[in-house]
Amino acid sequence: MFKKKKYFLVVLVVLIMAISVLTGCQRQSNKVSYNLSLEADNFNVARKVTVINQRTDTILFQMSGNFSIDKEADGDLAVIGENDDGTYYKHFIYLSSEITYIVEDLGKTGVNKYKYEINFNPKMIIPAEAVTVD
């Protein structure tokens, strides 16, 4: 009886040691990815998002600044940032099978974290045709 308890205790200790060793073996890239994402979600990292129409190879939208990017449950891309007065903004980008996006991490910058810039492709907005009705 005593041998069984001792054997069980040894197996339990070995299992606990194996689990503790394996949990500490997380890849460094996973840690770095988590830390970078956390910094970006706290608006501490400058980013640039570019939205591209794959069919026409045109850039539809560009935005740069310190903001967080989140993919919503409905598939839209949400860009969330903080204004200098403490309020927040949220822009949505509709993604479809022909629309894709690229996010560039521009790194930490010494510029104002509340400033952001949005660029639209004017060809996608301006080419309106005037229709006259007689």
mmCIF file of C-alpha atoms in Angstrom, residues 8 24 29 52 65 113 119 122 134:
data_model
loop_
_atom_site.group_PDB
_atom_site.id
_atom_site.type_symbol
_atom_site.label_atom_id
_atom_site.label_comp_id
_atom_site.label_asym_id
_atom_site.label_seq_id
_atom_site.Cartn_x
_atom_site.Cartn_y
_atom_site.Cartn_z
ATOM 1 C CA PHE A 8 1.515 7.859 -7.247
ATOM 2 C CA GLY A 24 7.351 28.174 -20.056
ATOM 3 C CA SER A 29 7.449 35.288 -31.608
ATOM 4 C CA ILE A 52 -7.260 47.743 -52.083
ATOM 5 C CA GLY A 65 -2.020 57.310 -37.281
ATOM 6 C CA LYS A 113 -0.726 60.150 -30.942
ATOM 7 C CA ASN A 119 -6.792 59.487 -47.825
ATOM 8 C CA PRO A 122 -10.462 60.633 -55.710
ATOM 9 C CA ASP A 134 -35.291 68.432 -70.140
#
